[in-house]
Tab-separated table of C-alpha atoms and ligand atoms in Angstrom:
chain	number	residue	atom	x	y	z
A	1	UNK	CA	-56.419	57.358	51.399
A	2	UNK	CA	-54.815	57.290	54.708
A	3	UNK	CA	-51.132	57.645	55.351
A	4	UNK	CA	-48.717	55.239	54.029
A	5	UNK	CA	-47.882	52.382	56.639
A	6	UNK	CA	-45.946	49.913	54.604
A	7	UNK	CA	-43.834	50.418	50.767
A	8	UNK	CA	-42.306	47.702	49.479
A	9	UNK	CA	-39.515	48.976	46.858
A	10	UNK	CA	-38.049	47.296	43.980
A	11	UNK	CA	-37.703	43.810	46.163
A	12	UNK	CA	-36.013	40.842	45.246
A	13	UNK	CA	-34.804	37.915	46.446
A	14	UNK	CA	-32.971	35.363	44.415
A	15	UNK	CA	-31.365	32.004	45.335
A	16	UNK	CA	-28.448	30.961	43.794
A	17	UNK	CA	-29.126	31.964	39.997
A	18	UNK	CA	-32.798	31.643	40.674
A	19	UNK	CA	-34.687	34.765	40.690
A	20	UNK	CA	-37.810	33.486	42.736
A	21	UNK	CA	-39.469	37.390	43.333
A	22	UNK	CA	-38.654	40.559	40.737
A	23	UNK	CA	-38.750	44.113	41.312
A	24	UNK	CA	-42.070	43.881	43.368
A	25	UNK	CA	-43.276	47.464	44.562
A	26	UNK	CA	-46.286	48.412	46.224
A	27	UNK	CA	-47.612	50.565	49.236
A	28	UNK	CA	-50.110	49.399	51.814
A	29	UNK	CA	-51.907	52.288	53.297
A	30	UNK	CA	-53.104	53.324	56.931
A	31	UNK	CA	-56.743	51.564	57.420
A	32	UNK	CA	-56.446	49.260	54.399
A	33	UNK	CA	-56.409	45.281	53.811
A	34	UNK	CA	-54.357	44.585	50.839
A	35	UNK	CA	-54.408	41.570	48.945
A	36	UNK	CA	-51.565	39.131	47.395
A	37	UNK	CA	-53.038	36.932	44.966
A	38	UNK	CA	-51.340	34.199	43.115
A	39	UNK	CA	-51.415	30.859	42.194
A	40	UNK	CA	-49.114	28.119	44.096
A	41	UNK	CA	-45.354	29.276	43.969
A	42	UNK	CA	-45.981	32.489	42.477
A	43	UNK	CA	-43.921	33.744	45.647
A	44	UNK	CA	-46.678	35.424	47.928
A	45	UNK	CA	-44.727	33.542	50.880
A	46	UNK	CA	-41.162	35.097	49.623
A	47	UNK	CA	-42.421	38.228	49.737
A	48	UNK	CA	-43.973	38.117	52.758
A	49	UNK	CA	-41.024	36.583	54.347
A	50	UNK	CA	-38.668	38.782	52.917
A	51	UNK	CA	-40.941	41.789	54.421
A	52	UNK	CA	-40.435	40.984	57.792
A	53	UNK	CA	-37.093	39.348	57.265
A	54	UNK	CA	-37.382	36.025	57.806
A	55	UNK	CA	-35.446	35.974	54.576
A	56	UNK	CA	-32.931	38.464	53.343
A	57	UNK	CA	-33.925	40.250	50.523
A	58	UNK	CA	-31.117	40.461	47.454
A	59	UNK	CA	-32.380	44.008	46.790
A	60	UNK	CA	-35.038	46.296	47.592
A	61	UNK	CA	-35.739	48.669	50.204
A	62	UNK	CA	-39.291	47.984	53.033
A	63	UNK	CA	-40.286	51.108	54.919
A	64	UNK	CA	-42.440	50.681	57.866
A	65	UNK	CA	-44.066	53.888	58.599
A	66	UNK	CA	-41.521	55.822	56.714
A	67	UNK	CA	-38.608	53.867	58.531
A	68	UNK	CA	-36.029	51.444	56.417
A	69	UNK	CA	-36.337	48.048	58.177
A	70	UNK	CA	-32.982	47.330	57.824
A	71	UNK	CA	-31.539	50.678	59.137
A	72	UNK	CA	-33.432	49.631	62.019
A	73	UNK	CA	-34.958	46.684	62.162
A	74	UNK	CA	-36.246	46.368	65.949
A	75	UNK	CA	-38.103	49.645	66.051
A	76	UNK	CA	-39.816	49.105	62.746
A	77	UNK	CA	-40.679	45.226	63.679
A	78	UNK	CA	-42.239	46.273	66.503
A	79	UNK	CA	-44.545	47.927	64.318
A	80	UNK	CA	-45.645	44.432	62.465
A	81	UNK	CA	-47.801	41.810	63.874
A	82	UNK	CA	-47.626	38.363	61.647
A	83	UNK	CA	-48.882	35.352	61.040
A	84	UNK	CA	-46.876	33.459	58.735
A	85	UNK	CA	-46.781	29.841	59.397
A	86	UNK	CA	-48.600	27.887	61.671
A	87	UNK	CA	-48.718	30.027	64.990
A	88	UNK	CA	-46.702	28.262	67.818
A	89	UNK	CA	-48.030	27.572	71.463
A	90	UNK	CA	-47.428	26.251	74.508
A	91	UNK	CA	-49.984	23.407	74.687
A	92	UNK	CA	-49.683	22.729	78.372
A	93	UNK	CA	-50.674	26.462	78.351
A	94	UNK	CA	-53.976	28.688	78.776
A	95	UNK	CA	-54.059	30.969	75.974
A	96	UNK	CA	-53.980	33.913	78.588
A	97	UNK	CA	-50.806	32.635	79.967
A	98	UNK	CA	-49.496	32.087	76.406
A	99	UNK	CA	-50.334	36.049	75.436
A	100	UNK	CA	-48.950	36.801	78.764
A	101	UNK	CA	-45.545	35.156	78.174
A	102	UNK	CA	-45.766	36.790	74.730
A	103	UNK	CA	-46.058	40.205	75.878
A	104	UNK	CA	-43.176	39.784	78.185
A	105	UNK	CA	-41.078	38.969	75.401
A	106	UNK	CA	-42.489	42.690	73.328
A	107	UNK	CA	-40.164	45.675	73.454
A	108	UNK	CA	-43.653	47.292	74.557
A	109	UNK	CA	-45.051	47.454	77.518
A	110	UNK	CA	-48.468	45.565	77.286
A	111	UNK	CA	-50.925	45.753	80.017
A	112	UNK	CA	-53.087	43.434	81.113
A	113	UNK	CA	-56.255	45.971	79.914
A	114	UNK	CA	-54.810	45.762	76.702
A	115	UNK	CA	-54.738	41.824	76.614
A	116	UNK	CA	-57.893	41.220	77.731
A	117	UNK	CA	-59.384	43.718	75.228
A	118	UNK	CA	-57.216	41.913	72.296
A	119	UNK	CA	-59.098	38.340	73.905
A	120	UNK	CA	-62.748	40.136	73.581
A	121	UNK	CA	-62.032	41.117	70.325
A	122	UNK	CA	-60.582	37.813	68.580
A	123	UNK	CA	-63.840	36.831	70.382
A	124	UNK	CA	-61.736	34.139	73.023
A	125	UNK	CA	-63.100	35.421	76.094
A	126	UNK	CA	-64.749	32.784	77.168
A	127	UNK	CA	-62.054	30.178	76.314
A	128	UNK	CA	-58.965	32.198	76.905
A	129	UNK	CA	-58.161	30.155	80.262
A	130	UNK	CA	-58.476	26.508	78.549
A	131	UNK	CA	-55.161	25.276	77.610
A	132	UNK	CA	-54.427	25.949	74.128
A	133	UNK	CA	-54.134	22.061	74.009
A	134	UNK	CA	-58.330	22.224	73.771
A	135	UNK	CA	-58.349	24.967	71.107
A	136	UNK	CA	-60.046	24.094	67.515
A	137	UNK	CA	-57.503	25.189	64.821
A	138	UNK	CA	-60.605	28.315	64.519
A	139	UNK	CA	-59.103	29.234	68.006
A	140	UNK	CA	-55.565	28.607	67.352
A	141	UNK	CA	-55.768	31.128	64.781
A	142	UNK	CA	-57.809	33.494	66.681
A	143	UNK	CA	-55.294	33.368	69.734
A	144	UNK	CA	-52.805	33.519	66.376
A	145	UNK	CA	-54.272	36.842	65.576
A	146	UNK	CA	-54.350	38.285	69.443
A	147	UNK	CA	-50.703	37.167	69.308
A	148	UNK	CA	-49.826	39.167	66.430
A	149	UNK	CA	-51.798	42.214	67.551
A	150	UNK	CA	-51.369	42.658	71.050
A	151	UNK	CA	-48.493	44.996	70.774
A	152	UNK	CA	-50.678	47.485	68.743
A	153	UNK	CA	-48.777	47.213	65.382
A	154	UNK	CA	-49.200	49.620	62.391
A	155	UNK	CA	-49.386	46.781	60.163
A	156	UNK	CA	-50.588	42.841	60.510
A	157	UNK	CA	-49.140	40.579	57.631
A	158	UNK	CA	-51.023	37.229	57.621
A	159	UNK	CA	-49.851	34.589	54.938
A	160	UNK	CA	-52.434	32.330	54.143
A	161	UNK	CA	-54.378	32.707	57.310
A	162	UNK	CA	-57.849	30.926	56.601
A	163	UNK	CA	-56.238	27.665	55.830
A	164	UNK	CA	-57.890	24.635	57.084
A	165	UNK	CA	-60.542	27.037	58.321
A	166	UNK	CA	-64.283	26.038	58.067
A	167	UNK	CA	-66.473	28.416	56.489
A	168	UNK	CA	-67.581	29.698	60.024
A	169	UNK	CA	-64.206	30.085	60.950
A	170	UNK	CA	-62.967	31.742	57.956
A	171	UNK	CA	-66.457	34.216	58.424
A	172	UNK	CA	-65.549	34.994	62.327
A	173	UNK	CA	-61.400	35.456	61.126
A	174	UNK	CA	-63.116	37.953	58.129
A	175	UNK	CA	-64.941	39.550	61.016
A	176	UNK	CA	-62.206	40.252	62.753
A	177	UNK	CA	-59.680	41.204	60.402
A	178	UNK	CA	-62.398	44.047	59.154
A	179	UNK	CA	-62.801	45.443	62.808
A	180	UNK	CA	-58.879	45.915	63.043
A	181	UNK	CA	-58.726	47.303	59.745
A	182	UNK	CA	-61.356	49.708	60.592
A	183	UNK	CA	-59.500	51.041	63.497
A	184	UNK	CA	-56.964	51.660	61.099
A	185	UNK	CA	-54.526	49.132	61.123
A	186	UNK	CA	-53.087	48.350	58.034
A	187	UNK	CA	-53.640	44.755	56.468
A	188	UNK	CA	-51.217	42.888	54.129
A	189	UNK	CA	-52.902	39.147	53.383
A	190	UNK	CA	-52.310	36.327	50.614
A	191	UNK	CA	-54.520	33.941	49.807
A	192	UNK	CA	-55.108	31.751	46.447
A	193	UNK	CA	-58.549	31.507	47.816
A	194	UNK	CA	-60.395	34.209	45.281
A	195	UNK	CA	-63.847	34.529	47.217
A	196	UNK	CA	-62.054	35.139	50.698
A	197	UNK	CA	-60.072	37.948	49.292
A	198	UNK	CA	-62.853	39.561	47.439
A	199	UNK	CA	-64.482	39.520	50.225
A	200	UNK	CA	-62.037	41.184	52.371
A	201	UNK	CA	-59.465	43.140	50.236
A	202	UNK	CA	-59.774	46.992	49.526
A	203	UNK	CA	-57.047	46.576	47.055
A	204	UNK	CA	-55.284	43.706	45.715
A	205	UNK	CA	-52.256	43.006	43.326
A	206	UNK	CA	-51.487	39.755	41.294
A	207	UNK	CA	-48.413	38.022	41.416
A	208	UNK	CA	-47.526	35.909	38.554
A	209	UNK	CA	-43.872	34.137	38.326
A	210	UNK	CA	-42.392	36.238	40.998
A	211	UNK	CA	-43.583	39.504	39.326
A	212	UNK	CA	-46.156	41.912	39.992
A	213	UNK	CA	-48.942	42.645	37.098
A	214	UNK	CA	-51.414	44.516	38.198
A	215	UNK	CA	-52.973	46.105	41.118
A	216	UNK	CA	-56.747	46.876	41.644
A	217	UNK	CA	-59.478	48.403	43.757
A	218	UNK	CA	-61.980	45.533	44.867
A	219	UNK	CA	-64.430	48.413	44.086
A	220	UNK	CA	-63.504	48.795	40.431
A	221	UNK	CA	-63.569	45.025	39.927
A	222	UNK	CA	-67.057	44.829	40.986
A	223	UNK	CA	-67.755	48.480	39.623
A	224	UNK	CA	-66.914	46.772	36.367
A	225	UNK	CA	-69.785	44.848	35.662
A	226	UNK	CA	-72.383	47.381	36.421
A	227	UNK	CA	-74.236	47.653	33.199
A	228	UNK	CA	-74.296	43.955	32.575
A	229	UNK	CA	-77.205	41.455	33.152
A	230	UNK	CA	-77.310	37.981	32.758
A	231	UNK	CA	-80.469	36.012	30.957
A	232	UNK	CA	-82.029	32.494	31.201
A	233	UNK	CA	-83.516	31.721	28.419
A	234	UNK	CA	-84.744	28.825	25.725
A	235	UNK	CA	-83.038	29.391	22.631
A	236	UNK	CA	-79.641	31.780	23.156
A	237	UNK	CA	-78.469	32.073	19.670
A	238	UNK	CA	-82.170	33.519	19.014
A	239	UNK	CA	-81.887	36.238	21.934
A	240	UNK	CA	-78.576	37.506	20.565
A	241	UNK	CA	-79.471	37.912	17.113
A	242	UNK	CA	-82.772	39.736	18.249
A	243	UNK	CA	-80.926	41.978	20.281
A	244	UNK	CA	-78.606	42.430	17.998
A	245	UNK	CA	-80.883	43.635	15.973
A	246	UNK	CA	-81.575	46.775	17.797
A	247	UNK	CA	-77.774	47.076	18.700
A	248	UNK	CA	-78.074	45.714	21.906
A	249	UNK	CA	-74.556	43.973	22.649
A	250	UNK	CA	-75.021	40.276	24.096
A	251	UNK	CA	-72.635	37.545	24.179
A	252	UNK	CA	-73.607	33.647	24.772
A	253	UNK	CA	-72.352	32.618	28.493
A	254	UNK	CA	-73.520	28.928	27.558
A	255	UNK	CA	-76.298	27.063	26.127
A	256	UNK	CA	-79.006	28.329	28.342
A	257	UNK	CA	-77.355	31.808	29.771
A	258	UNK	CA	-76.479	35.189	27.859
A	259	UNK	CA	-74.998	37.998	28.977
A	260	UNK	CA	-76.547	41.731	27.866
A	261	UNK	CA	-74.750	45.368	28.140
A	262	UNK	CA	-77.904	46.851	29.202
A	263	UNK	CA	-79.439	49.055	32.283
A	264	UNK	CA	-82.278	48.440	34.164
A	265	UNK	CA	-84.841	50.678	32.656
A	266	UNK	CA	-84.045	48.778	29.393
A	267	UNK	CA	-85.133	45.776	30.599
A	268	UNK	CA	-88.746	46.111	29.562
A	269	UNK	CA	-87.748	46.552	26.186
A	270	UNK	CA	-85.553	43.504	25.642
A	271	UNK	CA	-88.265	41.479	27.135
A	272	UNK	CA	-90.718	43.201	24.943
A	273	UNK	CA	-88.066	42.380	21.790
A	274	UNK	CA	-87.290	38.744	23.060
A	275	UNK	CA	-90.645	37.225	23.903
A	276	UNK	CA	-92.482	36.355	21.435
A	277	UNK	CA	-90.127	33.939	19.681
A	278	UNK	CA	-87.772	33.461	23.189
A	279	UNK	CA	-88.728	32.194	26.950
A	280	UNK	CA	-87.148	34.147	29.624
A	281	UNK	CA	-86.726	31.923	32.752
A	282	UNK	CA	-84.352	34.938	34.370
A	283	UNK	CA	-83.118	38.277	34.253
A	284	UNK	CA	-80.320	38.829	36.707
A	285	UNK	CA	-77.809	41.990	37.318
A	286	UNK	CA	-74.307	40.888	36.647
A	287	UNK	CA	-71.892	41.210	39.882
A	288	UNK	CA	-68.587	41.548	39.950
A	289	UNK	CA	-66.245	38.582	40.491
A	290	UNK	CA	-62.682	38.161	41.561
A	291	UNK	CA	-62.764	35.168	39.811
A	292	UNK	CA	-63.608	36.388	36.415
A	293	UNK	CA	-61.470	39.295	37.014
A	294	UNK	CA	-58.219	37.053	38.224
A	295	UNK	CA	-58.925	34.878	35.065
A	296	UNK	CA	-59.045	38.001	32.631
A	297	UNK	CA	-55.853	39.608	33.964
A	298	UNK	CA	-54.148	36.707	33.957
A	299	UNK	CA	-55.755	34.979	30.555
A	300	UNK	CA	-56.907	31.999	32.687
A	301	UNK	CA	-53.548	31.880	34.874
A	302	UNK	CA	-54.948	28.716	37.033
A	303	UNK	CA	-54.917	29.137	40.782
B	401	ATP	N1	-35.003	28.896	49.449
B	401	ATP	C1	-35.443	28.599	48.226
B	401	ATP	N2	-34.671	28.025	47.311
B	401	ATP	C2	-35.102	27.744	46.071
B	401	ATP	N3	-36.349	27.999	45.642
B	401	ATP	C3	-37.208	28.555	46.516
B	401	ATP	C4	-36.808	28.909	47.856
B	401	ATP	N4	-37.873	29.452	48.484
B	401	ATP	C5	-38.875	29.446	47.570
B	401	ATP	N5	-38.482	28.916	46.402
B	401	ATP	C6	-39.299	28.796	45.159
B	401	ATP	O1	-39.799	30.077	44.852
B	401	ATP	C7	-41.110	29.997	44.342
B	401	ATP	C8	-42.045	30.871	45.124
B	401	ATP	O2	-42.338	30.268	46.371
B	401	ATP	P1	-43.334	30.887	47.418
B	401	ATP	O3	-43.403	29.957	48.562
B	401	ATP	O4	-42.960	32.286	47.695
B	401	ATP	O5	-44.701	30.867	46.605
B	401	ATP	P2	-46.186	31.159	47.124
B	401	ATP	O6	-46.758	32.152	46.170
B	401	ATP	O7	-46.185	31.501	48.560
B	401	ATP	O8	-46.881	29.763	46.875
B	401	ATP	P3	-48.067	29.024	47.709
B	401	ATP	O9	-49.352	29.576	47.194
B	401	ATP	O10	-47.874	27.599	47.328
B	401	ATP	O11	-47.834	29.278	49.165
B	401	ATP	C9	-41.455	28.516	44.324
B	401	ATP	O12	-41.212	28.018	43.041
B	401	ATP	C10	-40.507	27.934	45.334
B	401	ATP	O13	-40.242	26.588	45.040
B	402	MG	MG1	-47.102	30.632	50.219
């Protein structure tokens, strides 16, 4: 576990009487991409907001590298990169001269090294001098991205970033967001899209209602259904009772599909046990899903 880069402390932000986020604490670490999951209003937006104070928070404390964002909040700031809504451009613009303008505007000083390697590595080399006018939304994002990193932050907070994205687009923003990552920039993302944070999240909390329930390891999600394969086959009430008769514990998926707590040297023997009075059409290792994980935490909690 690397050193802490972001800790989010008993936050809260209510409107009026409404409390729309509750006592939310967590810690993003050094090196990691953290996930906020939740379905539609849940308030992964407010919190993210409320991190980088777009919002004010009612009460809580955010540390940025140890330091209490509101004690001060232009040295710790300069230590975020975001994307929170829609990134805005100048059109009329290249996207060089639009990173260019940006960096003038940083309380860093950014050279023009640094930029270009920030354009290699959102991979808009070769379009970086087309006006941003010309970009797909793909690009957009990407120069969204070199935007929000080219001052080096500790952390990069992206809200929803793989909207409207293709699934090329969302595979070459994954691509990137795991090579900044792995040089050790923390990453704080929400997304209600399950299979895009699986895929990218090291850890991961759930908010539900403006409260946090649980936070998990991607790895013990998918850890979790090690031990468990998955069987096509003719006549499922007959395959559970049979392996149920030598204790093997098997539950029925659906009419065609049951799912067996065994381990791969086992396998032989259930097929030995099943096949005289069952066809197997398939015998397939159980993986781990975000999905089925999301839906048992949050007892079917739609997205
Ligand atoms: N300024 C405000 N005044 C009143 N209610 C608000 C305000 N801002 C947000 N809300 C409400 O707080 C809740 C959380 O909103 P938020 O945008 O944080 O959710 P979200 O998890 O980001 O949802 P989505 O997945 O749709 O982006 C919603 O019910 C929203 O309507
Ligand atoms: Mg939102």
């Amino acid at each position: 576990m690397g050193k802490t880069v972001l800790q989010i402390k008993n936050l809260s932000k209510r409107v009026g009487k409404k409390t729309i986020v509750q006592n939310i604490n967590f810690d993003v670490y050094e090196g990691e991409v953290f996930g906020l999951l939740g379905p539609n209003g849940a308030g992964k937006t407010t919190i993210i907001r409320s991190i980088v104070s777009l919002i004010s928070r009612s009460s809580g404390t955010v540390l940025i590298n140890g330091m209490d964002v509101s004690i001060d909040f232009k040295k710790t700031i300069a230590e975020v990169g975001a994307i929170i809504e829609n990134p805005e451009f100048y059109m009329y613009m290249s996207g060089l001269e639009n990173l260019k303008q940006f960096a003038r505007m940083s309380r860093k000083d950014i050279s023009n090294e640094t930029i270009q390697e920030i354009v290699d590595k959102v991979k808009l080399t070769n379009a970086i001098n087309q006006k941003v006018k010309t970009y797909s939304l793909g690009m957009r994002q990407r120069l969204g991205l070199a935007q929000a990193l080219i001052h080096k932050p500790s952390i990069l907070i992206l809200d929803e970033p793989t909207n409207g994205l293709d699934p090329q687009g969302m595979a070459e923003f994954r691509d990137i967001i795991r090579e900044v990552s792995s040089q050790g920039t923390a990453v704080l993302i929400s997304s209600h899209l399950l299979g895009e944070i699986q895929q990218i999240t090291d850890r991961f909390a759930i908010i539900e209602k403006g409260q946090l329930t649980h936070i998990e390891t991607m790895s013990d999600v998918m850890e979790d259904s090690h031990g468990k394969y998955v069987l096509k086959v003719s006549d499922v009430k007959k395959a559970i009772e049979l392996l149920g008769s030598k204790e093997f514990i098997a539950i029925e998926l659906d009419d065609n599909y049951l799912e067996v707590a065994i381990n791969e040297p086992q396998i032989p023997e259930i097929i030995r046990l099943l096949i005289e009075s069952v066809d197997i059409y398939s015998i397939v290792a159980k993986t781990g899903s975000l999905e089925d994980r999301f839906l048992e935490l949050t007892e079917g909690g739609a997205l």
